[in-house]
XYZ file of C-alpha atoms in Angstrom:
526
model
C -78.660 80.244 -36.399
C -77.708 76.390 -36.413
C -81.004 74.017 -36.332
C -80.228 70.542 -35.482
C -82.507 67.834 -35.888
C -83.831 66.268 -32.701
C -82.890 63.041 -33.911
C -79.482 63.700 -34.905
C -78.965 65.444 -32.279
C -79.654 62.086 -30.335
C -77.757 60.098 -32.636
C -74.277 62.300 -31.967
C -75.248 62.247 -28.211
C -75.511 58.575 -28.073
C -72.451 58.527 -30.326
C -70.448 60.296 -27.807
C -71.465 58.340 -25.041
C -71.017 55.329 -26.888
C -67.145 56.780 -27.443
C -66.715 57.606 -23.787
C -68.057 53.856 -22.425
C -65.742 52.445 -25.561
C -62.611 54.522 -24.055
C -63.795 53.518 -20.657
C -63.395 49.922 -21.403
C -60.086 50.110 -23.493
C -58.587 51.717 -20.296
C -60.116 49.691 -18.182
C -58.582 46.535 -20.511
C -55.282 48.872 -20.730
C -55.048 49.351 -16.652
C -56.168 45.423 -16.205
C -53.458 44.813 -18.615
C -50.839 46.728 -16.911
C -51.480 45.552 -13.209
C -50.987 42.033 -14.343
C -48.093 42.930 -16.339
C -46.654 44.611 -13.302
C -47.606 42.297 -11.077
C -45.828 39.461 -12.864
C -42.716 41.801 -13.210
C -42.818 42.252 -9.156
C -42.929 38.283 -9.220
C -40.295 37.903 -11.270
C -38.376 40.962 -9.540
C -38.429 39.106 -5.975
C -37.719 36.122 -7.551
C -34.302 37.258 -8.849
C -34.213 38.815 -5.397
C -34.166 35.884 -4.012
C -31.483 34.078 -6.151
C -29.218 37.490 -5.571
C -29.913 36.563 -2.202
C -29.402 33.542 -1.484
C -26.733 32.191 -3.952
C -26.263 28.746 -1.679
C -29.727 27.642 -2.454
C -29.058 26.039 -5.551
C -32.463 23.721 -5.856
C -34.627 26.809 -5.130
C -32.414 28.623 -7.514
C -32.550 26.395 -10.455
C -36.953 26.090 -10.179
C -36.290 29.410 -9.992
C -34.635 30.357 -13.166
C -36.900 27.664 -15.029
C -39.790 29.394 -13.620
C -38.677 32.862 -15.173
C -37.392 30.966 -18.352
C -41.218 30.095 -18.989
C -42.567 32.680 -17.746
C -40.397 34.650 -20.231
C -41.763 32.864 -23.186
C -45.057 31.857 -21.458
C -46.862 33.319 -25.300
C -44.478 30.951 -27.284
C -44.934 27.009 -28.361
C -41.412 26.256 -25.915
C -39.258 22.800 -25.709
C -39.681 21.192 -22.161
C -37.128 18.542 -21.556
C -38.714 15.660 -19.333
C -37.142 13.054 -17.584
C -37.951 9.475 -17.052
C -36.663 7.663 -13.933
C -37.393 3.901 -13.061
C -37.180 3.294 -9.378
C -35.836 -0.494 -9.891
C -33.980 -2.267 -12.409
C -37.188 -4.599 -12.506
C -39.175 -1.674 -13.351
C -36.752 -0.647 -16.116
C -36.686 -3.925 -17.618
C -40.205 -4.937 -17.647
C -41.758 -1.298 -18.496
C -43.155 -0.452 -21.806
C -43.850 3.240 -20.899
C -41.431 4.796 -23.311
C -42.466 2.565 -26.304
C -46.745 3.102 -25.510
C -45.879 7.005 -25.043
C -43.707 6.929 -28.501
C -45.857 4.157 -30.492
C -47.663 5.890 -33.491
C -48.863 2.546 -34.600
C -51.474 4.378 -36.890
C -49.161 6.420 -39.201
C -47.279 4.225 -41.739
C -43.539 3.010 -41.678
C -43.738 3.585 -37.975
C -42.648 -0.213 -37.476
C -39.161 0.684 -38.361
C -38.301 3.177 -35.732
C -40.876 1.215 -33.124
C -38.935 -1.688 -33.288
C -35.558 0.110 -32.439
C -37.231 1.660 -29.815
C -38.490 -1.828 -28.090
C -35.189 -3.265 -28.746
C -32.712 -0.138 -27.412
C -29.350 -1.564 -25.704
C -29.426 1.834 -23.171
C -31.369 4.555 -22.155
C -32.904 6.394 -25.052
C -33.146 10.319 -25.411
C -36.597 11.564 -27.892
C -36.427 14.228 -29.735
C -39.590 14.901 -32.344
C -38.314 14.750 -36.107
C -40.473 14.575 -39.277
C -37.649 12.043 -40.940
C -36.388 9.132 -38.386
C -32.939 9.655 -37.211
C -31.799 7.217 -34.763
C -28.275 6.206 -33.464
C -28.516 3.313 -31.586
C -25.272 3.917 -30.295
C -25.831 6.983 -28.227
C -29.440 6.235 -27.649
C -30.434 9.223 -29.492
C -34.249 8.720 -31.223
C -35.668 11.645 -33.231
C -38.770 10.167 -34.500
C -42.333 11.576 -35.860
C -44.121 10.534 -32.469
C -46.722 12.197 -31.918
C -46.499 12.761 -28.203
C -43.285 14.793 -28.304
C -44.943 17.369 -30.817
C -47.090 20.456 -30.007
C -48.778 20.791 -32.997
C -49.215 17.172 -33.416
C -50.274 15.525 -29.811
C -53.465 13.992 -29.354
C -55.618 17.158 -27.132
C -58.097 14.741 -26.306
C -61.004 17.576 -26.224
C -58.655 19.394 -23.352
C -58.661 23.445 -23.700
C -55.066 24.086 -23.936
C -54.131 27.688 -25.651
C -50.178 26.605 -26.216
C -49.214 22.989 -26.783
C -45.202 22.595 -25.640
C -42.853 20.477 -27.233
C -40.829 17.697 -25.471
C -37.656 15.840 -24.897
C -37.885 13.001 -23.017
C -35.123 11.277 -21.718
C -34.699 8.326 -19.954
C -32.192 9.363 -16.398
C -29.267 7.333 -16.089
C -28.194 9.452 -12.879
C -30.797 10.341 -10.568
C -28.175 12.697 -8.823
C -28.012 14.924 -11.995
C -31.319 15.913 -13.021
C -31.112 19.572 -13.140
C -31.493 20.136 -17.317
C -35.130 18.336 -16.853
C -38.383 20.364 -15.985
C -39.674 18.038 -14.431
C -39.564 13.960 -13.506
C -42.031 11.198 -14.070
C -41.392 8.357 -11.840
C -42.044 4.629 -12.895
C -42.369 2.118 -10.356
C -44.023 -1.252 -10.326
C -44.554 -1.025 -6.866
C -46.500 1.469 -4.272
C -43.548 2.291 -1.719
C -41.766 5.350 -0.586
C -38.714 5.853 -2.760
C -35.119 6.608 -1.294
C -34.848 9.653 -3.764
C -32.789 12.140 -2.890
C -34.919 15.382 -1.672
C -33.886 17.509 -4.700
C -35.252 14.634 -6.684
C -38.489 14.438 -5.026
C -39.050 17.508 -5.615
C -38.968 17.330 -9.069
C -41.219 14.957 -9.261
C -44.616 16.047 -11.008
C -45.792 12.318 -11.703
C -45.550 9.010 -10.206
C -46.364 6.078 -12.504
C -47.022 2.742 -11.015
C -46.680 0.299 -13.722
C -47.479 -3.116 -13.169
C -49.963 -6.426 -14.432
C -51.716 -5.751 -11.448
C -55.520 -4.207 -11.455
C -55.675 -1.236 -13.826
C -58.884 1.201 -13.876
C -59.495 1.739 -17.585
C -60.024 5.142 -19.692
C -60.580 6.272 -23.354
C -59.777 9.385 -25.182
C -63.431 10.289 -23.726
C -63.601 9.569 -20.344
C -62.692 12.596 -17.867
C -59.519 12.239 -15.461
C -59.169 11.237 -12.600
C -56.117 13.201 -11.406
C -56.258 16.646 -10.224
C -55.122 19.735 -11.842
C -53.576 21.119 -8.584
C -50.103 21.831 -8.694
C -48.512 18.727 -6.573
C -47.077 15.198 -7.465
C -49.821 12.520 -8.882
C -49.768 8.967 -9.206
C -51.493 6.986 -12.158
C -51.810 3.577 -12.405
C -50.637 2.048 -15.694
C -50.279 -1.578 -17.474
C -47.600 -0.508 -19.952
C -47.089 -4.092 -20.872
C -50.741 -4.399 -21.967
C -51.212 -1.516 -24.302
C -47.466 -2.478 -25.619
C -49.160 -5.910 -26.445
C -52.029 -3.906 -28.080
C -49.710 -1.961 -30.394
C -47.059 -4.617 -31.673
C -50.701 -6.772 -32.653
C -51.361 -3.876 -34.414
C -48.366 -3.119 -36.333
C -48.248 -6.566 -36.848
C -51.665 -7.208 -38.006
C -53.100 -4.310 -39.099
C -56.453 -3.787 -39.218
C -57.136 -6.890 -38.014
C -56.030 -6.679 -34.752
C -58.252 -3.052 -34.132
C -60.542 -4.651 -31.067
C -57.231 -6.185 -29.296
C -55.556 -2.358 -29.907
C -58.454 -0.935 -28.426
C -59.145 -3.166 -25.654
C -55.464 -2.895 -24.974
C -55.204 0.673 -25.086
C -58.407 1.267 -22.667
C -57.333 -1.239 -20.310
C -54.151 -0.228 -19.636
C -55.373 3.551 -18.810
C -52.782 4.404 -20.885
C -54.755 7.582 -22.170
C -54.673 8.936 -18.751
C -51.131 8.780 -18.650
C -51.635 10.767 -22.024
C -53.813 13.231 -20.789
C -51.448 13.784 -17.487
C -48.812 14.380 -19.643
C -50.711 16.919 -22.256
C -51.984 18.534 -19.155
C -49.075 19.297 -17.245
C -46.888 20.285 -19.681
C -48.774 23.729 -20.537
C -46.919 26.520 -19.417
C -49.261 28.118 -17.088
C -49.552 24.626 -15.020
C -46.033 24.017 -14.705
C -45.557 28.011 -13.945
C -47.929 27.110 -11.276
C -45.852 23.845 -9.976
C -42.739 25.124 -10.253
C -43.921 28.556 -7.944
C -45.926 26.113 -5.579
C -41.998 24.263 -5.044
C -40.396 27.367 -4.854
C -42.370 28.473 -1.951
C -42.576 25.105 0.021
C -39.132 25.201 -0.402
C -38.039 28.413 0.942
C -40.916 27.900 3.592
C -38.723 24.592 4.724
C -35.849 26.676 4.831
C -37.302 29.287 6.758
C -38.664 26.468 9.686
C -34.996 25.277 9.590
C -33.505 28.445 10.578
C -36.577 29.418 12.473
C -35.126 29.149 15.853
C -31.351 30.676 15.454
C -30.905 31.182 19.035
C -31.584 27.511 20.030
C -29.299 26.667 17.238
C -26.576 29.096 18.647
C -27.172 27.292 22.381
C -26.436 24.100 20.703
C -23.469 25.180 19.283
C -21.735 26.726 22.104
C -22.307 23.402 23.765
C -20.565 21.363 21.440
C -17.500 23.827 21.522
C -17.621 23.304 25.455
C -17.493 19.920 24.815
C -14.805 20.024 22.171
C -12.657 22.198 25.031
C -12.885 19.244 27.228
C -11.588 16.795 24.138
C -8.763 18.903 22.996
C -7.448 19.487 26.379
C -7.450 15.629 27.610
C -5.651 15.092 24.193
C -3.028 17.163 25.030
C -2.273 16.216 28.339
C -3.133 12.984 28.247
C -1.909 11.827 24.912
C -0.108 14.063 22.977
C 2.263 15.662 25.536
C 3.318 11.951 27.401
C 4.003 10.459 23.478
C 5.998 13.271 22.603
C 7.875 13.213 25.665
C 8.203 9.128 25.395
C 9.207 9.921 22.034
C 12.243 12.246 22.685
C 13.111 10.361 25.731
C 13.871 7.256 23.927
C 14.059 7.661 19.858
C 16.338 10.312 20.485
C 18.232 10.216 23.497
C 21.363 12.072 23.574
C 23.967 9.196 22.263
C 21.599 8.330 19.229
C 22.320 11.948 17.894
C 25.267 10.579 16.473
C 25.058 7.761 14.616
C 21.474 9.325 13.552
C 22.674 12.896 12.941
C 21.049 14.521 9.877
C 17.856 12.039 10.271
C 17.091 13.711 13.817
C 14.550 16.378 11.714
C 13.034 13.456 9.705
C 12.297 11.258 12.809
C 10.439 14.462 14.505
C 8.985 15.369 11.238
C 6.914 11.662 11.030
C 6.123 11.459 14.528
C 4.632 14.821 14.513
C 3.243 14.261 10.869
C 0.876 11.238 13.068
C 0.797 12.535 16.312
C 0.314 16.181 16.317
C -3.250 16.668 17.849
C -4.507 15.386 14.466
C -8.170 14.320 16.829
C -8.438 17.899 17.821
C -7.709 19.184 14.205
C -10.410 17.078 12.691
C -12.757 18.097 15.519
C -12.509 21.675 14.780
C -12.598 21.366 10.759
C -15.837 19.435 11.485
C -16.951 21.909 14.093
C -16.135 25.120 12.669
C -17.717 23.865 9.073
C -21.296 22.504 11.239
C -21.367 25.933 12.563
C -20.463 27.877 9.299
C -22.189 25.881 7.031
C -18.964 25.712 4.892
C -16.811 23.468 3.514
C -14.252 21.797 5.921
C -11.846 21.741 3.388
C -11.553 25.541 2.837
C -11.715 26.314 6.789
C -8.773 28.535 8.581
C -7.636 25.925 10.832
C -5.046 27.868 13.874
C -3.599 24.533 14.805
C -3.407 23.120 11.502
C -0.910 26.108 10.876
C 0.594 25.645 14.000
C 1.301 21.744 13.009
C 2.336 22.829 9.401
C 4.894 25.354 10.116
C 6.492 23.492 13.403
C 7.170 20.120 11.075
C 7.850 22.325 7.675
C 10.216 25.249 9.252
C 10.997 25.129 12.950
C 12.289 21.553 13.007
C 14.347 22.193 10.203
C 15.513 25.785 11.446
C 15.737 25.073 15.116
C 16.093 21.276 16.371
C 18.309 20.202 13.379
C 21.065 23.275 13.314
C 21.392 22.521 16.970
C 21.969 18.275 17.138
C 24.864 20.107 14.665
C 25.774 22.610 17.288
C 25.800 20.222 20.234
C 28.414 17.196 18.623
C 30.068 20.358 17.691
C 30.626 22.006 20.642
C 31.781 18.344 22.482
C 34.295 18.014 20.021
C 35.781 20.951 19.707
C 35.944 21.753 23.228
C 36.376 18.878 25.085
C 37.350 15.487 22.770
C 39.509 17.010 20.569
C 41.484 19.133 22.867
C 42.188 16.515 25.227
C 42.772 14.170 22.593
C 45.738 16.254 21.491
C 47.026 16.695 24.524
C 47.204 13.121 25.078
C 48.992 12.420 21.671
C 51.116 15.191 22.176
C 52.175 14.294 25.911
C 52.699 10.695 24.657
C 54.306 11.657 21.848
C 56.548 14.440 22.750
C 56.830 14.269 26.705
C 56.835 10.768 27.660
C 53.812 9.676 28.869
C 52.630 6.094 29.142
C 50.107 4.530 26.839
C 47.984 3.496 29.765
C 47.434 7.391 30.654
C 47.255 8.760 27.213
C 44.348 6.430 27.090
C 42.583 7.322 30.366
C 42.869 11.110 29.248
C 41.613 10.438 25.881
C 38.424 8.052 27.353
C 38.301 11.257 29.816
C 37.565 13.732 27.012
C 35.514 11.618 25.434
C 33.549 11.232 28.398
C 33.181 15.038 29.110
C 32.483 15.473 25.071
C 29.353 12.925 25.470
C 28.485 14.098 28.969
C 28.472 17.945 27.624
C 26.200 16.582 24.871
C 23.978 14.788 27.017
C 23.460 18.280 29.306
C 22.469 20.571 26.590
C 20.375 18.127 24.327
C 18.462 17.504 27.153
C 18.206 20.914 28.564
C 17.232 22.095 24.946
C 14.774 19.575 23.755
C 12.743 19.847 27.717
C 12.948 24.035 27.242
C 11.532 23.324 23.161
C 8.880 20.823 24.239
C 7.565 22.832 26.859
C 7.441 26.132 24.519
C 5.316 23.440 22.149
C 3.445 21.878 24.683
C 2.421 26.009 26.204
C 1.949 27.429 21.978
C -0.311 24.639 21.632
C -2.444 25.003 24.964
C -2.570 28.956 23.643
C -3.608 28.546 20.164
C -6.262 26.264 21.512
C -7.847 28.268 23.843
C -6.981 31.833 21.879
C -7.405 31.361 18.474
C -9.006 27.975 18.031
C -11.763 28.536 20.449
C -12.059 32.424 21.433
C -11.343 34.013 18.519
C -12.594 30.839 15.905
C -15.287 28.884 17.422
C -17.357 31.234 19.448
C -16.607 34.637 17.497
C -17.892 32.371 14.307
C -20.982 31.181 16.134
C -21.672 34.541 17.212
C -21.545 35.718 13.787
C -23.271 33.066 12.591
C -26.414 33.661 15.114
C -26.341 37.062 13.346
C -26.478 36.201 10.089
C -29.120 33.248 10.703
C -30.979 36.001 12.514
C -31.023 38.262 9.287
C -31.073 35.765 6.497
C -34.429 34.330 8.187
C -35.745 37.447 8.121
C -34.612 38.183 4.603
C -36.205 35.109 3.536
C -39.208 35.423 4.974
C -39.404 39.320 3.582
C -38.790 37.362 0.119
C -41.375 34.817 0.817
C -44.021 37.534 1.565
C -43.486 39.792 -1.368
C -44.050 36.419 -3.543
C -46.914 34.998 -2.114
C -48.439 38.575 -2.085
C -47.225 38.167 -6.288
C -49.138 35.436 -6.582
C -52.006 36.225 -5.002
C -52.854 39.430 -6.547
């Protein structure tokens, strides 16, 4: 028999509760770790769901992909390309924001690339580089600043675990701003700007920059802007701590107090700060998801009421029935008529001949219900939410093949078939007879004439009955084709079938979108 010591005894007992609570914990950790994991993957799951989705929603789309882009390499030191916009060319001439973010006025030989910075033709791009490389040309500055360098920008006591990298860029196009994470916006005064909404949105900062009063901070003092994820405004003297620095480079040492003063006076640092802050990954994770939701929330409250929509719609085809309709009978029908009726009246067929088509071919080319066409591109597109350009337009085709085949196949081989048919029949018969009986049989001049004037006369009379009988029978097929393809395939089969369809798929793309919406905000909650 086995003795074991009491106190070993308790020693391996205590040991082996010790290993269960230490196994305990890692799987605690290991299930904590996994239920994060997965919950991020669900995000990131009904996030790509949503782009699948909804392929139209480009602006949602395009936070989205950023979003999963950082959230991708959320562990990694990642570049973050930022763009400056000025919201007046007075702001963008008398704002020193890009050279009090880029000054380094403390390292040495930074005078060189400071000074082609301050004295830039065009709007610079800043890229961090050890050795200064600058091309003044293309605005292109990659420069040892500080500011655009993870490892090397000022934390200011702030507990960041990953410091980013950045690109900023000054925006010569406000209406391409898609390649930026987000926008600071520099204005010298406090007013609603005219941005486009996709631009407002990307928005993280407002900047008013101006001589006016400035609150002042130090690398020290706390901020003043929340860490929330929405737009924030700072207020800024640019010019002042620009003053500060060029003393400073100029000067050196003696200048410190003015660079100070300068520096706290302006509140530049909590420009610094706001910058250093918001581009961590987790923030901008946080500000990007916020935007994705208000977004798809907005277009959720657009759609939300598909039926009303639908009512409205069916209106404004009612109303386009009435327009289409009085320009038929009221203008199209009487011009055409007026038009055949006089341009081409039976006795202008021949000195006009082969230019009969053309004629009909550039009065219909202006004339042919061209209101009503327009009308229904623009109708058919606001219920469709699609391009006019691409839209299957019934009386479009019906204009298109009557001037580009049936003119050309129908009204043009007959004005050939009707002088024809006169001649042969009637004017050149007689005619011979009336040469041949003065000729041969002894009949006077006077009533060789009178028979040849007769055939003539039957010739041009015989003309007169069919072109007329032809072109009334041809316009009122055109006039009746139209009046069908209106009511048939413009408005019964295109207008209401495709708001009909449309009220469907409003119906189910709401709810789809809302589905979405829920999965992610329960994503983000857990």
């Amino acid at each position: 028999m086995i003795l074991i010591n009491p106190m070993i005894s308790k020693c391996l007992i205590n040991r082996n509760v010790a290993s269960r609570h230490w196994f305990k914990l890692l799987a605690t950790r290991s299930i904590t770790t996994s239920t994060t994991n997965f919950t991020n993957n669900s995000l990131v799951y009904n996030l790509n769901n949503y782009k699948s989705s909804f392929p139209e929603d480009f602006t949602v789309n395009e936070d989205i992909s950023k979003y999963i882009n950082l959230n991708k390499h959320k562990l990694e030191t990642q570049s973050l390309k930022i763009g400056i916009i000025y919201a007046n060319k007075e702001t963008k001439t008398n704002s020193k924001l890009i050279e009090a973010l880029m000054a380094d006025p403390l390292a040495s030989g930074n005078e060189i690339w400071f000074d082609k910075i301050a004295n830039r033709k065009s709007f610079g791009k800043f890229v961090y580089n050890d050795a200064p490389e600058v091309d003044e040309e293309s605005g292109e500055f990659g420069i040892p600043s500080p500011i655009l360098s993870g490892n090397y920008r000022n934390k200011f006591q702030q507990q960041i675990e990953i410091a980013n990298d950045l690109i900023i860029e000054e925006v010569s196009d406000v209406t391409n701003t898609g390649d930026y994470i987000f926008l600071i916006n520099v204005s010298n005064e406090l007013k609603n700007t005219d941005y486009h909404k996709d631009v407002k949105n990307k928005i993280l900062l407002n900047v008013l920059d101006n001589c006016e009063f400035t609150p002042h901070s130090s690398e020290s003092t706390p901020v003043t802007f929340a860490t929330s994820s929405h737009s924030h405004l700072i207020k800024i003297n640019s010019q002042l701590a620009y003053k500060g620095i060029t003393e400073f480079i100029s000067k050196d040492v003696m200048a410190t107090d003015t660079f100070i003063n300068s520096m706290t006076d302006s509140n530049i640092y909590e420009l610094y700060k706001a910058i250093n802050w918001f581009t961590q990954t987790s923030v901008l994770e946080e500000w990007l998801l916020h935007n994705i939701k208000s977004q798809i929330k907005e277009q959720i409250s657009t759609a939300a009421a598909p039926e009303e929509i639908n009512d409205i719609s069916n209106m404004e085809i009612a109303r386009f029935t009435d327009l289409v309709n009085t320009e038929l009978q009221d203008e199209f029908k009487p011009k055409t008529t007026k038009f055949f009726h006089k341009n081409l009246i039976w006795w202008k067929l021949y000195y006009k001949n082969d230019n009969v088509e053309y004629d009909i071919k550039d009065f219909f080319m202006n004339h042919f219900m061209n209101k009503s066409i327009e009308n229904y591109n623009y109708l058919k597109g606001k219920i469709s939410s699609v391009d006019a350009e691409v839209i299957d337009n019934p009386l479009l085709k019906l204009k298109n093949k009557v001037i580009n085949k049936r003119i050309a196949e129908e009204i043009q081989p007959f004005v050939y078939r009707a002088l024809a048919t006169a001649f042969l029949y009637y004017q050149l018969p007689i005619s011979l007879i009336s040469f041949c009986g003065y000729q041969y049989f002894g009949y006077g001049a006077n009533e060789c004439i009178a028979l040849t004037t007769l055939g003539l006369v039957l010739g041009f009379n015989q003309v007169s009955k069919i072109w007329t009988n032809f072109t009334e029978k041809w316009l009122n097929d055109l006039f009746e084709e139209i009046r069908i393809c209106l009511g048939k395939e413009c408005i019964e089969e295109g207008l209401l079938k495709q708001s009909n369809l449309q009220l469907d798929k409003d119906i189910k793309t709401t709810l789809l979108r809302q589905e979405i919406l829920n999965e992610i905000n329960k994503d983000a909650t857990d």
